[in-house]
Short mmCIF file of C-alpha atoms in Angstrom, two decimals:
data_model
loop_
_atom_site.label_atom_id
_atom_site.label_comp_id
_atom_site.label_asym_id
_atom_site.label_seq_id
_atom_site.Cartn_x
_atom_site.Cartn_y
_atom_site.Cartn_z
CA MET A 1 -14.68 -11.53 -0.95
CA VAL A 2 -12.45 -11.85 1.53
CA ASN A 3 -12.76 -15.26 3.10
CA SER A 4 -12.83 -14.49 7.20
CA ALA A 5 -12.98 -18.33 8.15
CA TYR A 6 -9.70 -18.82 5.76
CA TRP A 7 -7.62 -17.02 7.88
CA ARG A 8 -8.23 -17.55 11.29
CA GLY A 9 -5.18 -19.59 12.63
CA LYS A 10 -3.12 -18.34 9.83
CA ARG A 11 0.47 -17.62 10.34
CA VAL A 12 1.23 -14.16 8.31
CA LEU A 13 4.35 -12.25 8.13
CA ILE A 14 4.21 -8.67 7.26
CA THR A 15 7.31 -6.67 6.02
CA GLY A 16 6.58 -2.72 6.91
CA HIS A 17 3.67 -3.60 9.16
CA THR A 18 4.35 -0.08 11.36
CA GLY A 19 3.46 1.90 8.16
CA PHE A 20 0.54 3.32 7.15
CA LYS A 21 -1.01 0.30 4.45
CA GLY A 22 1.03 -2.55 6.89
CA ALA A 23 -0.79 -1.70 10.12
CA TRP A 24 -4.28 -1.68 8.40
CA LEU A 25 -3.90 -4.89 6.77
CA SER A 26 -2.14 -6.14 10.52
CA MET A 27 -5.35 -4.77 12.45
CA TRP A 28 -7.57 -6.37 9.56
CA LEU A 29 -5.87 -9.85 9.84
CA LEU A 30 -5.68 -9.78 13.55
CA SER A 31 -9.62 -8.89 14.01
CA LEU A 32 -10.05 -12.20 11.32
CA GLY A 33 -8.02 -14.50 13.99
CA ALA A 34 -4.71 -14.82 12.22
CA ASP A 35 -1.60 -15.31 13.67
CA VAL A 36 0.66 -11.64 12.74
CA ILE A 37 3.87 -11.41 12.77
CA GLY A 38 5.45 -8.11 11.72
CA TYR A 39 8.99 -7.03 10.71
CA ALA A 40 9.55 -3.28 10.19
CA LEU A 41 11.65 -0.11 11.44
CA GLN A 42 10.07 1.77 14.65
CA PRO A 43 7.00 3.19 13.02
CA PRO A 44 7.99 6.51 10.65
CA THR A 45 5.68 8.83 11.74
CA LYS A 46 4.24 10.68 14.91
CA PRO A 47 1.48 10.15 15.73
CA SER A 48 1.52 6.60 13.80
CA LEU A 49 -1.45 4.27 13.19
CA PHE A 50 0.07 1.51 14.47
CA HIS A 51 0.68 3.01 17.94
CA LEU A 52 -2.67 4.70 18.11
CA CYS A 53 -4.40 1.24 17.72
CA GLY A 54 -2.12 -0.37 20.20
CA LEU A 55 -1.02 -3.21 17.39
CA ASP A 56 2.36 -3.61 19.30
CA LYS A 57 0.44 -5.14 22.10
CA ASP A 58 -1.21 -7.45 19.87
CA MET A 59 1.21 -9.06 17.65
CA GLN A 60 4.74 -10.12 17.78
CA SER A 61 6.90 -7.33 16.00
CA THR A 62 10.66 -7.22 15.04
CA PHE A 63 11.87 -4.04 14.58
CA ALA A 64 14.86 -4.17 12.20
CA ASP A 65 16.00 -2.73 8.81
CA ILE A 66 14.94 -4.78 5.98
CA ARG A 67 18.30 -4.48 4.48
CA ASP A 68 19.84 -6.85 7.42
CA LEU A 69 19.51 -9.63 5.62
CA GLU A 70 20.78 -11.83 8.17
CA ARG A 71 18.24 -10.60 10.63
CA LEU A 72 15.20 -10.98 8.07
CA ARG A 73 16.35 -14.49 7.41
CA GLN A 74 16.36 -15.35 10.85
CA VAL A 75 13.22 -14.09 11.32
CA VAL A 76 11.31 -15.82 8.35
CA ALA A 77 13.20 -19.17 9.67
CA ASP A 78 11.58 -18.89 13.26
CA THR A 79 8.19 -17.55 12.86
CA ASP A 80 7.70 -20.34 9.73
CA PRO A 81 4.94 -18.06 8.02
CA THR A 82 2.54 -19.70 5.55
CA ILE A 83 1.68 -16.15 3.90
CA ILE A 84 4.16 -13.12 3.56
CA PHE A 85 3.14 -9.77 2.74
CA HIS A 86 6.36 -7.65 1.45
CA MET A 87 5.48 -3.98 2.20
CA ALA A 88 8.56 -2.72 3.66
CA ALA A 89 9.50 0.38 1.41
CA GLN A 90 10.75 3.59 1.50
CA PRO A 91 7.66 5.04 -0.43
CA ILE A 92 7.49 8.82 -0.97
CA VAL A 93 8.14 9.77 -4.70
CA ARG A 94 9.45 13.44 -3.52
CA ASN A 95 11.77 11.93 -0.51
CA SER A 96 13.40 9.55 -3.72
CA TYR A 97 14.35 12.61 -5.04
CA LYS A 98 16.60 13.66 -1.91
CA HIS A 99 17.77 10.01 -0.84
CA PRO A 100 17.96 8.41 -4.23
CA VAL A 101 20.44 5.47 -2.75
CA ASP A 102 18.49 4.80 -0.28
CA THR A 103 15.46 4.37 -1.98
CA TYR A 104 16.85 1.71 -4.07
CA GLU A 105 18.59 0.09 -1.21
CA VAL A 106 14.96 -0.34 0.64
CA ASN A 107 13.19 -0.98 -2.55
CA VAL A 108 15.28 -2.73 -4.31
CA MET A 109 17.42 -5.03 -2.19
CA GLY A 110 14.78 -4.98 0.39
CA THR A 111 12.53 -7.35 -2.10
CA VAL A 112 16.22 -9.28 -2.78
CA ASN A 113 16.40 -9.94 0.79
CA LEU A 114 13.26 -11.08 1.75
CA LEU A 115 12.86 -13.27 -1.45
CA GLU A 116 16.55 -14.80 -0.19
CA ALA A 117 15.53 -15.20 3.11
CA VAL A 118 12.27 -17.36 1.87
CA ARG A 119 14.75 -19.06 -0.66
CA LEU A 120 16.79 -20.01 2.11
CA ALA A 121 13.82 -21.39 4.18
CA ALA A 122 12.62 -22.99 1.50
CA ALA A 123 15.91 -25.18 0.76
CA GLY A 124 15.98 -26.11 4.41
CA GLY A 125 13.18 -28.35 3.79
CA LYS A 126 10.97 -27.46 6.81
CA SER A 127 9.24 -24.07 5.71
CA SER A 128 5.42 -23.49 5.78
CA ILE A 129 5.59 -20.86 3.30
CA GLN A 130 3.46 -21.17 0.48
CA ALA A 131 2.58 -17.82 -0.83
CA VAL A 132 4.67 -14.14 -1.37
CA ILE A 133 2.85 -11.05 -2.12
CA ASN A 134 5.13 -8.12 -3.19
CA VAL A 135 3.29 -5.09 -2.52
CA THR A 136 4.62 -2.45 -5.18
CA THR A 137 2.85 0.46 -6.81
CA ASP A 138 0.82 1.89 -9.99
CA LYS A 139 3.91 3.94 -10.46
CA CYS A 140 6.13 0.86 -11.75
CA TYR A 141 4.94 1.23 -14.96
CA GLU A 142 6.45 3.12 -17.83
CA ASN A 143 4.10 6.05 -17.61
CA ARG A 144 3.34 7.58 -21.02
CA GLU A 145 0.57 9.66 -20.00
CA TRP A 146 -2.20 7.79 -21.93
CA ALA A 147 -5.92 7.77 -21.38
CA TRP A 148 -6.35 4.43 -21.16
CA GLY A 149 -5.37 2.14 -17.97
CA TYR A 150 -2.20 0.12 -17.93
CA ARG A 151 -2.44 -3.64 -17.76
CA GLU A 152 -0.08 -6.12 -16.04
CA ASN A 153 1.77 -6.89 -19.31
CA ASP A 154 2.88 -3.52 -20.20
CA SER A 155 6.41 -1.98 -20.25
CA LEU A 156 8.09 -1.25 -16.46
CA GLY A 157 10.04 2.08 -16.19
CA GLY A 158 9.50 4.44 -13.60
CA PHE A 159 10.63 8.36 -13.84
CA ASP A 160 11.84 9.30 -10.14
CA PRO A 161 13.73 6.66 -8.09
CA TYR A 162 10.77 5.55 -6.12
CA SER A 163 8.89 4.66 -9.17
CA ASN A 164 12.14 3.00 -10.75
CA SER A 165 13.16 1.02 -7.64
CA LYS A 166 9.33 -0.27 -7.63
CA ALA A 167 9.98 -1.20 -10.80
CA CYS A 168 13.51 -2.70 -10.40
CA SER A 169 11.53 -4.43 -7.26
CA GLU A 170 9.20 -6.13 -9.96
CA LEU A 171 12.24 -7.53 -12.06
CA VAL A 172 13.70 -8.72 -9.06
CA THR A 173 10.51 -10.82 -8.16
CA SER A 174 9.86 -12.31 -11.60
CA ALA A 175 13.80 -13.45 -11.38
CA TYR A 176 13.34 -14.89 -7.99
CA ARG A 177 10.33 -16.92 -9.25
CA ASN A 178 11.50 -18.09 -12.47
CA SER A 179 14.71 -19.27 -10.88
CA PHE A 180 13.82 -20.49 -7.31
CA PHE A 181 9.89 -20.59 -7.05
CA GLN A 182 8.63 -22.72 -9.90
CA SER A 183 5.04 -24.43 -9.19
CA GLU A 184 6.69 -27.90 -7.44
CA THR A 185 8.02 -25.98 -5.20
CA GLY A 186 4.96 -25.58 -3.83
CA ILE A 187 5.50 -21.32 -3.34
CA SER A 188 3.50 -18.91 -5.06
CA ILE A 189 4.94 -15.60 -5.76
CA ALA A 190 3.10 -12.28 -6.86
CA THR A 191 3.13 -8.66 -7.24
CA ALA A 192 0.36 -6.64 -6.03
CA ARG A 193 0.30 -2.87 -7.87
CA ALA A 194 -2.49 -0.30 -6.08
CA GLY A 195 -2.86 2.77 -7.28
CA ASN A 196 -2.79 6.30 -4.95
CA VAL A 197 -4.13 4.96 -1.59
CA ILE A 198 -5.87 7.09 1.01
CA GLY A 199 -7.26 6.41 4.09
CA GLY A 200 -7.54 7.33 7.93
CA GLY A 201 -4.33 7.18 9.65
CA ASP A 202 -1.85 8.09 7.16
CA TRP A 203 0.82 10.63 8.64
CA ALA A 204 3.47 10.59 5.83
CA GLU A 205 4.99 13.59 4.60
CA ASP A 206 4.59 15.13 1.09
CA ARG A 207 0.92 12.68 0.56
CA LEU A 208 -1.98 14.60 -0.25
CA ILE A 209 -4.63 13.44 2.39
CA PRO A 210 -1.98 13.66 5.14
CA ASP A 211 -0.78 17.42 4.31
CA CYS A 212 -4.52 18.12 4.24
CA ILE A 213 -4.86 16.61 7.72
CA ARG A 214 -2.09 18.12 9.16
CA ALA A 215 -3.50 21.52 7.84
CA TYR A 216 -6.87 20.97 8.85
CA LEU A 217 -5.68 20.25 12.65
CA SER A 218 -3.45 22.74 12.94
CA LYS A 219 -6.06 25.25 11.21
CA ASN A 220 -3.11 26.20 8.93
CA VAL A 221 -3.23 26.67 5.10
CA MET A 222 -1.56 23.79 2.77
CA SER A 223 -0.74 24.87 -0.90
CA ILE A 224 -2.10 22.71 -3.74
CA ARG A 225 0.98 22.33 -5.83
CA ASN A 226 -0.55 20.07 -9.09
CA PRO A 227 -4.30 20.70 -9.06
CA ALA A 228 -4.70 19.01 -12.42
CA ALA A 229 -2.77 16.01 -11.38
CA ILE A 230 -4.59 13.33 -12.02
CA ARG A 231 -4.64 9.85 -10.03
CA PRO A 232 -6.56 6.71 -9.65
CA TRP A 233 -7.80 7.36 -5.90
CA GLN A 234 -8.65 4.58 -3.70
CA HIS A 235 -9.47 3.55 0.17
CA VAL A 236 -6.80 1.80 1.57
CA LEU A 237 -8.93 -1.23 2.28
CA GLU A 238 -9.54 -1.60 -1.34
CA PRO A 239 -6.16 -3.12 -2.41
CA LEU A 240 -5.57 -4.91 1.17
CA GLY A 241 -8.82 -6.57 0.26
CA GLY A 242 -7.27 -7.37 -3.19
CA TYR A 243 -4.14 -9.02 -1.42
CA LEU A 244 -5.92 -10.88 1.03
CA LEU A 245 -8.05 -12.55 -1.72
CA LEU A 246 -4.85 -13.02 -3.98
CA ALA A 247 -3.00 -14.92 -1.23
CA GLU A 248 -6.13 -17.22 -0.57
CA HIS A 249 -6.30 -18.20 -4.23
CA MET A 250 -2.46 -18.78 -4.51
CA VAL A 251 -2.43 -20.97 -1.61
CA GLN A 252 -4.97 -22.72 -2.78
CA ASN A 253 -3.58 -23.39 -6.70
CA THR A 254 0.12 -22.46 -6.45
CA GLY A 255 0.88 -22.72 -10.00
CA LYS A 256 -2.07 -20.71 -11.34
CA TYR A 257 -1.98 -17.22 -9.52
CA GLY A 258 1.85 -16.11 -9.31
CA GLY A 259 2.78 -12.99 -11.43
CA SER A 260 1.57 -9.43 -11.10
CA TRP A 261 -1.74 -7.94 -10.45
CA ASN A 262 -3.42 -4.44 -10.64
CA PHE A 263 -5.74 -3.58 -7.62
CA GLY A 264 -7.13 0.02 -8.87
CA PRO A 265 -10.56 2.24 -8.78
CA GLN A 266 -13.62 2.48 -11.17
CA ASP A 267 -12.96 4.86 -13.92
CA ALA A 268 -14.95 7.36 -12.34
CA ASP A 269 -12.56 7.58 -9.45
CA VAL A 270 -9.43 8.64 -11.35
CA GLN A 271 -10.09 12.39 -10.51
CA SER A 272 -7.94 15.69 -10.11
CA VAL A 273 -5.88 16.94 -6.63
CA GLU A 274 -8.49 19.84 -6.39
CA TRP A 275 -11.21 18.02 -7.00
CA VAL A 276 -10.26 15.23 -3.79
CA VAL A 277 -9.38 18.32 -1.63
CA GLN A 278 -12.48 20.45 -2.47
CA ARG A 279 -14.61 17.22 -1.83
CA LEU A 280 -12.71 16.67 1.65
CA GLY A 281 -13.37 19.83 2.12
CA THR A 282 -16.66 19.86 1.65
CA LYS A 283 -17.32 16.04 3.73
CA LEU A 284 -15.35 18.19 6.97
CA GLY A 285 -17.57 21.59 6.36
CA ASN A 286 -14.21 23.33 6.08
CA HIS A 287 -12.52 24.77 3.04
CA ASP A 288 -10.10 26.86 4.66
CA PHE A 289 -7.19 24.36 5.25
CA TYR A 290 -5.94 24.62 1.56
CA GLU A 291 -5.57 27.09 -1.48
CA ILE A 292 -4.74 26.30 -5.04
CA GLU A 293 -1.06 27.45 -5.78
CA PRO A 294 -1.34 29.68 -9.08
CA ALA A 295 -0.14 28.71 -12.50
CA THR A 296 2.05 31.70 -12.34
CA ASN A 297 3.91 30.51 -9.39
CA GLN A 298 8.14 30.12 -10.47
CA VAL A 299 8.83 27.87 -7.56
CA LYS A 300 10.11 24.32 -9.50
CA HIS A 301 9.10 21.25 -8.08
CA PRO A 302 10.38 17.70 -8.61
CA HIS A 303 8.34 16.03 -11.76
CA GLU A 304 5.41 14.39 -10.99
CA ALA A 305 2.85 12.40 -13.09
CA ASN A 306 -0.14 14.12 -14.34
CA LEU A 307 -2.28 10.89 -15.35
CA LEU A 308 -1.97 7.40 -14.52
CA LYS A 309 -4.78 4.76 -14.78
CA LEU A 310 -4.94 1.03 -14.04
CA ASP A 311 -6.59 -1.54 -16.15
CA CYS A 312 -7.97 -4.22 -13.01
CA SER A 313 -9.72 -6.64 -16.03
CA LYS A 314 -7.20 -9.43 -14.60
CA SER A 315 -8.13 -8.92 -10.52
CA SER A 316 -11.84 -8.84 -11.95
CA SER A 317 -11.98 -12.05 -14.06
CA TYR A 318 -9.71 -14.56 -12.38
CA LEU A 319 -10.20 -13.16 -8.43
CA ASN A 320 -13.55 -11.68 -8.80
CA TRP A 321 -12.03 -8.78 -7.06
CA HIS A 322 -13.95 -5.21 -7.50
CA PRO A 323 -13.69 -1.82 -5.89
CA ARG A 324 -16.22 -1.69 -3.50
CA TRP A 325 -16.32 2.03 -2.01
CA PRO A 326 -16.46 4.74 -4.65
CA LEU A 327 -14.27 7.62 -3.88
CA ASP A 328 -17.03 9.71 -2.39
CA THR A 329 -17.24 7.20 0.05
CA ALA A 330 -13.64 6.80 0.98
CA LEU A 331 -13.27 10.75 1.44
CA ALA A 332 -16.39 10.24 3.60
CA ARG A 333 -14.75 7.45 5.38
CA ILE A 334 -11.63 9.77 5.93
CA ALA A 335 -13.24 12.44 7.20
CA GLU A 336 -15.43 10.09 9.78
CA TRP A 337 -11.87 9.05 10.61
CA LEU A 338 -10.49 12.43 11.56
CA LEU A 339 -13.55 13.63 13.37
CA ALA A 340 -13.31 10.50 15.54
CA PHE A 341 -9.30 11.19 16.07
CA LYS A 342 -10.15 14.73 16.86
CA GLU A 343 -12.68 13.80 19.49
CA GLN A 344 -9.77 11.67 21.12
CA ARG A 345 -12.40 8.29 20.30
CA ASP A 346 -10.57 4.91 20.38
CA ILE A 347 -8.88 4.74 16.88
CA ARG A 348 -8.55 1.36 16.78
CA THR A 349 -12.73 0.74 17.40
CA VAL A 350 -12.89 3.35 14.27
CA CYS A 351 -10.83 1.54 12.10
CA LEU A 352 -12.44 -1.99 12.66
CA GLU A 353 -15.58 -0.48 12.26
CA GLN A 354 -14.44 0.72 8.76
CA VAL A 355 -13.31 -2.82 8.14
CA GLU A 356 -16.75 -4.35 9.30
CA ALA A 357 -18.80 -1.82 6.77
CA TYR A 358 -16.16 -2.59 4.12
CA MET A 359 -17.10 -6.47 4.30
CA ALA A 360 -20.78 -6.12 4.56
#
């Protein structure tokens, strides 16, 4: 599990720290005593976990675009972090159909800019950077809808602009690692691929759990458009714990832990959309906020994968990383978070209680 003492005093830069996963990671690292710096646009949603938890008061933030190479280069040089988590992205599949150019610019050139900023900092000879983790997605694989999990050496692809842009980001990372960050530089470069990440505090559009939360709070009814789709669901703390564990190993052994890593759930937690919504409704004691879209519905939706699984044998074998919360527990934690939000409890306290429970 994550070594709490290791992170005390560590200088960590997170791009995309105002997003859902970035805010959870920032909060976790702050609770461990790390010196956390963020680079991102303003929070993309209202409300946002970033503001609900008051993270703007406890960490240094630069609000800027990942496509601004000069600004990013300056922040990397000035803050001189030891570890970088690159999470800034356009993360929504359906949004990538509407805005493909922006999606590629952010997800591909954003990665180029971050790695170029690291390269320039290292070339200056005074950099403290030892590990960079580029957070991509399980959707970066060429999805053949087969029943077994994808391994890190399976083909990259991606049907839609989002998924494909993340595959491109993986290739960019590999090229920079091979060209500029061999082991003698002392900088380890890795990518991390996670499944469908869920948890309290996600307010993004066109995501299942946020859509459920909005419908539940507004007492409206949401339509489940693809109930049979099967996804590798996992609580947000699962992959974040994997990223932290990976970073620890990367710093301690620069040459061994670069490359790509999967962080997905157990096979039992690869469930259908309908299963997840019904189980969440049971946790909340309310099934009135959703309806299953009938199969005869003629509305044409953009393509979405029906089946996608990850093989996490590499992370299990080399990092001793294993999922800790089954999907039923993850949904219970989401219901717990949502009810706390509805009761206007202190959200940061709720989140940190969940972090503590996860690490216990």
